[in-house]
């Protein structure tokens, strides 16, 4: 089974892009295994399993526009450690147990007004694989502007885009044929 640990970031392709995607899932103590059946097509995601390292990396790359997918407990730790969010973070998508979503909605209301340059979204962890694929399609389309068509990296970006499209097509096929 593929999980968040199965994501392998491709720095040779995505480091030069203007938009980055991080996934932070630091597991402390007994933790939940989050299945990501399509982790093998998510090389555009830089995974982190340490909140401090993720914070430092975002702070060191202020010229980038970063979308952060983050486990709810890790986001709470992040905001308890610092009083600000780096300007490089434009979107924060918090994934959580679906039972915790009402509590997380209320908790997040305290922070939304403080961080007006960031958009927040809450995702049940059961939908993380799907959400990452949907996000990945739009994200990789956006990255096409960072690479000229005659660049040797452009075909790889296009192949990765098509791999996510095929994975999402398979996802929908399976959903459509589930009794």
PDB file of C-alpha atoms in Angstrom:
ATOM      1  CA  UNK A   1       0.000   0.000   0.000  1.00  0.00           C
ATOM      2  CA  UNK A   2       1.282   3.435  -0.949  1.00  0.00           C
ATOM      3  CA  UNK A   3       1.133   6.146   1.699  1.00  0.00           C
ATOM      4  CA  UNK A   4       2.397   9.689   2.194  1.00  0.00           C
ATOM      5  CA  UNK A   5       5.861   8.147   2.662  1.00  0.00           C
ATOM      6  CA  UNK A   6       5.689   6.751  -0.880  1.00  0.00           C
ATOM      7  CA  UNK A   7       5.835  10.168  -2.575  1.00  0.00           C
ATOM      8  CA  UNK A   8       9.178  10.780  -4.288  1.00  0.00           C
ATOM      9  CA  UNK A   9       9.743  14.448  -5.134  1.00  0.00           C
ATOM     10  CA  UNK A  10      11.542  15.208  -8.423  1.00  0.00           C
ATOM     11  CA  UNK A  11      13.815  18.181  -7.627  1.00  0.00           C
ATOM     12  CA  UNK A  12      15.422  18.253 -11.085  1.00  0.00           C
ATOM     13  CA  UNK A  13      12.053  19.150 -12.589  1.00  0.00           C
ATOM     14  CA  UNK A  14      10.140  21.021  -9.916  1.00  0.00           C
ATOM     15  CA  UNK A  15      12.775  23.052  -8.030  1.00  0.00           C
ATOM     16  CA  UNK A  16      12.862  25.646 -10.818  1.00  0.00           C
ATOM     17  CA  UNK A  17       9.070  26.103 -10.872  1.00  0.00           C
ATOM     18  CA  UNK A  18       7.473  29.221  -9.383  1.00  0.00           C
ATOM     19  CA  UNK A  19       4.689  27.232  -7.685  1.00  0.00           C
ATOM     20  CA  UNK A  20       5.588  24.513  -5.207  1.00  0.00           C
ATOM     21  CA  UNK A  21       3.534  21.941  -3.351  1.00  0.00           C
ATOM     22  CA  UNK A  22       4.423  20.612   0.109  1.00  0.00           C
ATOM     23  CA  UNK A  23       2.826  17.806   2.078  1.00  0.00           C
ATOM     24  CA  UNK A  24       3.491  17.836   5.819  1.00  0.00           C
ATOM     25  CA  UNK A  25       2.596  14.756   7.813  1.00  0.00           C
ATOM     26  CA  UNK A  26       4.676  14.467  10.970  1.00  0.00           C
ATOM     27  CA  UNK A  27       3.650  11.378  12.868  1.00  0.00           C
ATOM     28  CA  UNK A  28       4.123  11.519  16.620  1.00  0.00           C
ATOM     29  CA  UNK A  29       3.270   8.472  18.681  1.00  0.00           C
ATOM     30  CA  UNK A  30       0.482   6.270  17.388  1.00  0.00           C
ATOM     31  CA  UNK A  31      -0.407   7.610  13.987  1.00  0.00           C
ATOM     32  CA  UNK A  32      -2.818   6.990  11.194  1.00  0.00           C
ATOM     33  CA  UNK A  33      -1.580   5.408   7.969  1.00  0.00           C
ATOM     34  CA  UNK A  34      -3.026   7.510   5.171  1.00  0.00           C
ATOM     35  CA  UNK A  35      -3.354   5.521   1.953  1.00  0.00           C
ATOM     36  CA  UNK A  36      -2.342   7.313  -1.239  1.00  0.00           C
ATOM     37  CA  UNK A  37      -2.827   4.735  -3.996  1.00  0.00           C
ATOM     38  CA  UNK A  38      -1.527   7.223  -6.574  1.00  0.00           C
ATOM     39  CA  UNK A  39       1.548   8.456  -4.690  1.00  0.00           C
ATOM     40  CA  UNK A  40       3.702   7.188  -7.559  1.00  0.00           C
ATOM     41  CA  UNK A  41       2.376   9.977  -9.849  1.00  0.00           C
ATOM     42  CA  UNK A  42       2.772  12.774  -7.290  1.00  0.00           C
ATOM     43  CA  UNK A  43       6.418  13.691  -7.897  1.00  0.00           C
ATOM     44  CA  UNK A  44       5.425  17.383  -7.901  1.00  0.00           C
ATOM     45  CA  UNK A  45       4.903  17.172  -4.107  1.00  0.00           C
ATOM     46  CA  UNK A  46       7.774  17.748  -1.702  1.00  0.00           C
ATOM     47  CA  UNK A  47       6.896  15.620   1.346  1.00  0.00           C
ATOM     48  CA  UNK A  48       7.948  16.573   4.874  1.00  0.00           C
ATOM     49  CA  UNK A  49       7.717  14.508   8.046  1.00  0.00           C
ATOM     50  CA  UNK A  50       9.062  17.279  10.286  1.00  0.00           C
ATOM     51  CA  UNK A  51       7.148  20.494  10.971  1.00  0.00           C
ATOM     52  CA  UNK A  52      10.231  22.589  11.784  1.00  0.00           C
ATOM     53  CA  UNK A  53      12.008  21.530   8.572  1.00  0.00           C
ATOM     54  CA  UNK A  54       8.915  22.371   6.541  1.00  0.00           C
ATOM     55  CA  UNK A  55       8.644  25.796   8.217  1.00  0.00           C
ATOM     56  CA  UNK A  56      12.314  26.524   7.580  1.00  0.00           C
ATOM     57  CA  UNK A  57      12.082  25.454   3.951  1.00  0.00           C
ATOM     58  CA  UNK A  58       9.066  27.715   3.377  1.00  0.00           C
ATOM     59  CA  UNK A  59      10.870  30.614   5.109  1.00  0.00           C
ATOM     60  CA  UNK A  60      13.992  30.079   2.988  1.00  0.00           C
ATOM     61  CA  UNK A  61      12.020  30.217  -0.281  1.00  0.00           C
ATOM     62  CA  UNK A  62       9.971  33.378   0.009  1.00  0.00           C
ATOM     63  CA  UNK A  63      10.082  33.993  -3.760  1.00  0.00           C
ATOM     64  CA  UNK A  64       8.026  30.837  -4.395  1.00  0.00           C
ATOM     65  CA  UNK A  65       4.252  30.411  -4.194  1.00  0.00           C
ATOM     66  CA  UNK A  66       3.609  27.366  -2.033  1.00  0.00           C
ATOM     67  CA  UNK A  67       0.526  25.257  -1.463  1.00  0.00           C
ATOM     68  CA  UNK A  68       0.777  23.252   1.739  1.00  0.00           C
ATOM     69  CA  UNK A  69      -1.203  20.080   2.380  1.00  0.00           C
ATOM     70  CA  UNK A  70      -0.884  19.496   6.117  1.00  0.00           C
ATOM     71  CA  UNK A  71      -2.242  17.141   8.791  1.00  0.00           C
ATOM     72  CA  UNK A  72      -4.397  19.104  11.241  1.00  0.00           C
ATOM     73  CA  UNK A  73      -2.206  18.376  14.289  1.00  0.00           C
ATOM     74  CA  UNK A  74       0.874  19.526  12.374  1.00  0.00           C
ATOM     75  CA  UNK A  75      -0.853  22.798  11.432  1.00  0.00           C
ATOM     76  CA  UNK A  76      -1.765  23.386  15.073  1.00  0.00           C
ATOM     77  CA  UNK A  77       1.866  22.762  16.075  1.00  0.00           C
ATOM     78  CA  UNK A  78       3.041  25.137  13.335  1.00  0.00           C
ATOM     79  CA  UNK A  79       0.801  27.961  14.532  1.00  0.00           C
ATOM     80  CA  UNK A  80       1.747  27.337  18.169  1.00  0.00           C
ATOM     81  CA  UNK A  81       5.444  27.689  17.290  1.00  0.00           C
ATOM     82  CA  UNK A  82       5.295  30.890  15.262  1.00  0.00           C
ATOM     83  CA  UNK A  83       3.070  33.929  15.098  1.00  0.00           C
ATOM     84  CA  UNK A  84       3.201  34.302  11.343  1.00  0.00           C
ATOM     85  CA  UNK A  85       2.952  32.274   8.176  1.00  0.00           C
ATOM     86  CA  UNK A  86       5.668  32.846   5.550  1.00  0.00           C
ATOM     87  CA  UNK A  87       4.588  35.010   2.614  1.00  0.00           C
ATOM     88  CA  UNK A  88       5.472  32.106   0.334  1.00  0.00           C
ATOM     89  CA  UNK A  89       2.489  30.101   1.638  1.00  0.00           C
ATOM     90  CA  UNK A  90      -0.527  31.045  -0.457  1.00  0.00           C
ATOM     91  CA  UNK A  91      -2.789  28.049   0.157  1.00  0.00           C
ATOM     92  CA  UNK A  92      -3.062  25.737   3.136  1.00  0.00           C
ATOM     93  CA  UNK A  93      -5.142  22.601   2.707  1.00  0.00           C
ATOM     94  CA  UNK A  94      -5.583  20.899   6.060  1.00  0.00           C
ATOM     95  CA  UNK A  95      -6.472  17.220   6.011  1.00  0.00           C
ATOM     96  CA  UNK A  96      -8.049  15.631   9.050  1.00  0.00           C
ATOM     97  CA  UNK A  97     -10.237  12.829  10.302  1.00  0.00           C
ATOM     98  CA  UNK A  98     -13.758  13.522   9.043  1.00  0.00           C
ATOM     99  CA  UNK A  99     -15.057  13.289  12.633  1.00  0.00           C
ATOM    100  CA  UNK A 100     -12.753  16.182  13.587  1.00  0.00           C
ATOM    101  CA  UNK A 101     -13.866  18.488  10.775  1.00  0.00           C
ATOM    102  CA  UNK A 102     -16.468  20.497  12.778  1.00  0.00           C
ATOM    103  CA  UNK A 103     -13.938  21.126  15.561  1.00  0.00           C
ATOM    104  CA  UNK A 104     -11.257  22.056  13.019  1.00  0.00           C
ATOM    105  CA  UNK A 105     -13.642  24.472  11.274  1.00  0.00           C
ATOM    106  CA  UNK A 106     -14.229  26.272  14.583  1.00  0.00           C
ATOM    107  CA  UNK A 107     -10.519  26.258  15.433  1.00  0.00           C
ATOM    108  CA  UNK A 108      -9.603  27.634  12.001  1.00  0.00           C
ATOM    109  CA  UNK A 109     -11.994  30.578  12.363  1.00  0.00           C
ATOM    110  CA  UNK A 110      -9.605  32.025  14.956  1.00  0.00           C
ATOM    111  CA  UNK A 111      -6.805  32.165  12.398  1.00  0.00           C
ATOM    112  CA  UNK A 112      -8.497  33.062   9.124  1.00  0.00           C
ATOM    113  CA  UNK A 113      -8.763  36.784   9.941  1.00  0.00           C
ATOM    114  CA  UNK A 114      -5.149  36.914  11.098  1.00  0.00           C
ATOM    115  CA  UNK A 115      -3.780  35.442   7.851  1.00  0.00           C
ATOM    116  CA  UNK A 116      -5.620  37.281   5.100  1.00  0.00           C
ATOM    117  CA  UNK A 117      -3.069  36.473   2.373  1.00  0.00           C
ATOM    118  CA  UNK A 118      -3.609  32.722   2.771  1.00  0.00           C
ATOM    119  CA  UNK A 119      -6.578  30.642   1.696  1.00  0.00           C
ATOM    120  CA  UNK A 120      -7.503  27.698   3.883  1.00  0.00           C
ATOM    121  CA  UNK A 121      -9.390  24.550   3.008  1.00  0.00           C
ATOM    122  CA  UNK A 122     -10.233  21.487   5.086  1.00  0.00           C
ATOM    123  CA  UNK A 123     -10.134  18.038   3.479  1.00  0.00           C
ATOM    124  CA  UNK A 124     -11.155  14.745   5.082  1.00  0.00           C
ATOM    125  CA  UNK A 125      -8.065  12.528   4.968  1.00  0.00           C
ATOM    126  CA  UNK A 126     -10.144   9.856   3.233  1.00  0.00           C
ATOM    127  CA  UNK A 127     -10.317  12.215   0.227  1.00  0.00           C
ATOM    128  CA  UNK A 128      -6.640  13.222   0.245  1.00  0.00           C
ATOM    129  CA  UNK A 129      -5.605  11.003  -2.683  1.00  0.00           C
ATOM    130  CA  UNK A 130      -8.437  12.374  -4.839  1.00  0.00           C
ATOM    131  CA  UNK A 131      -7.790  15.978  -3.740  1.00  0.00           C
ATOM    132  CA  UNK A 132      -4.081  15.697  -4.543  1.00  0.00           C
ATOM    133  CA  UNK A 133      -4.822  14.361  -8.025  1.00  0.00           C
ATOM    134  CA  UNK A 134      -7.392  17.087  -8.798  1.00  0.00           C
ATOM    135  CA  UNK A 135      -4.991  19.696  -7.439  1.00  0.00           C
ATOM    136  CA  UNK A 136      -2.089  18.116  -9.371  1.00  0.00           C
ATOM    137  CA  UNK A 137      -3.809  18.488 -12.730  1.00  0.00           C
ATOM    138  CA  UNK A 138      -4.392  22.228 -12.238  1.00  0.00           C
ATOM    139  CA  UNK A 139      -0.960  22.659 -10.650  1.00  0.00           C
ATOM    140  CA  UNK A 140       0.939  20.997 -13.506  1.00  0.00           C
ATOM    141  CA  UNK A 141      -1.044  22.972 -16.095  1.00  0.00           C
ATOM    142  CA  UNK A 142       0.011  26.134 -14.262  1.00  0.00           C
ATOM    143  CA  UNK A 143       3.657  24.996 -14.315  1.00  0.00           C
ATOM    144  CA  UNK A 144       3.675  24.743 -18.106  1.00  0.00           C
ATOM    145  CA  UNK A 145       4.234  28.529 -18.102  1.00  0.00           C
ATOM    146  CA  UNK A 146       7.540  28.003 -16.220  1.00  0.00           C
ATOM    147  CA  UNK A 147       9.021  25.838 -18.979  1.00  0.00           C
ATOM    148  CA  UNK A 148       9.507  26.699 -22.630  1.00  0.00           C
ATOM    149  CA  UNK A 149       8.224  24.059 -25.020  1.00  0.00           C
ATOM    150  CA  UNK A 150      11.731  23.497 -26.413  1.00  0.00           C
ATOM    151  CA  UNK A 151      13.112  22.944 -22.898  1.00  0.00           C
ATOM    152  CA  UNK A 152      14.363  19.400 -22.257  1.00  0.00           C
ATOM    153  CA  UNK A 153      12.224  19.372 -19.074  1.00  0.00           C
ATOM    154  CA  UNK A 154       8.957  20.275 -20.814  1.00  0.00           C
ATOM    155  CA  UNK A 155       8.272  16.734 -22.126  1.00  0.00           C
ATOM    156  CA  UNK A 156       8.797  15.302 -18.612  1.00  0.00           C
ATOM    157  CA  UNK A 157       6.354  17.829 -17.147  1.00  0.00           C
ATOM    158  CA  UNK A 158       3.839  16.901 -19.847  1.00  0.00           C
ATOM    159  CA  UNK A 159       4.330  13.155 -19.186  1.00  0.00           C
ATOM    160  CA  UNK A 160       3.744  13.715 -15.462  1.00  0.00           C
ATOM    161  CA  UNK A 161       0.583  15.675 -16.257  1.00  0.00           C
ATOM    162  CA  UNK A 162      -0.717  12.837 -18.434  1.00  0.00           C
ATOM    163  CA  UNK A 163       0.141  10.239 -15.756  1.00  0.00           C
ATOM    164  CA  UNK A 164      -2.008  12.114 -13.235  1.00  0.00           C
ATOM    165  CA  UNK A 165      -4.804  12.440 -15.802  1.00  0.00           C
ATOM    166  CA  UNK A 166      -4.712   8.658 -16.381  1.00  0.00           C
ATOM    167  CA  UNK A 167      -4.654   7.961 -12.631  1.00  0.00           C
ATOM    168  CA  UNK A 168      -7.662  10.235 -12.155  1.00  0.00           C
ATOM    169  CA  UNK A 169      -9.464   8.594 -15.102  1.00  0.00           C
ATOM    170  CA  UNK A 170      -8.883   5.204 -13.437  1.00  0.00           C
ATOM    171  CA  UNK A 171     -10.157   6.614 -10.146  1.00  0.00           C
ATOM    172  CA  UNK A 172     -13.375   7.799 -11.830  1.00  0.00           C
ATOM    173  CA  UNK A 173     -13.720   4.498 -13.704  1.00  0.00           C
ATOM    174  CA  UNK A 174     -13.496   2.591 -10.426  1.00  0.00           C
ATOM    175  CA  UNK A 175     -15.959   4.968  -8.735  1.00  0.00           C
ATOM    176  CA  UNK A 176     -18.406   4.614 -11.630  1.00  0.00           C
ATOM    177  CA  UNK A 177     -18.241   0.823 -11.493  1.00  0.00           C
ATOM    178  CA  UNK A 178     -18.437   0.357  -7.728  1.00  0.00           C
ATOM    179  CA  UNK A 179     -21.701  -1.240  -6.673  1.00  0.00           C
TER     180      UNK A 179
END
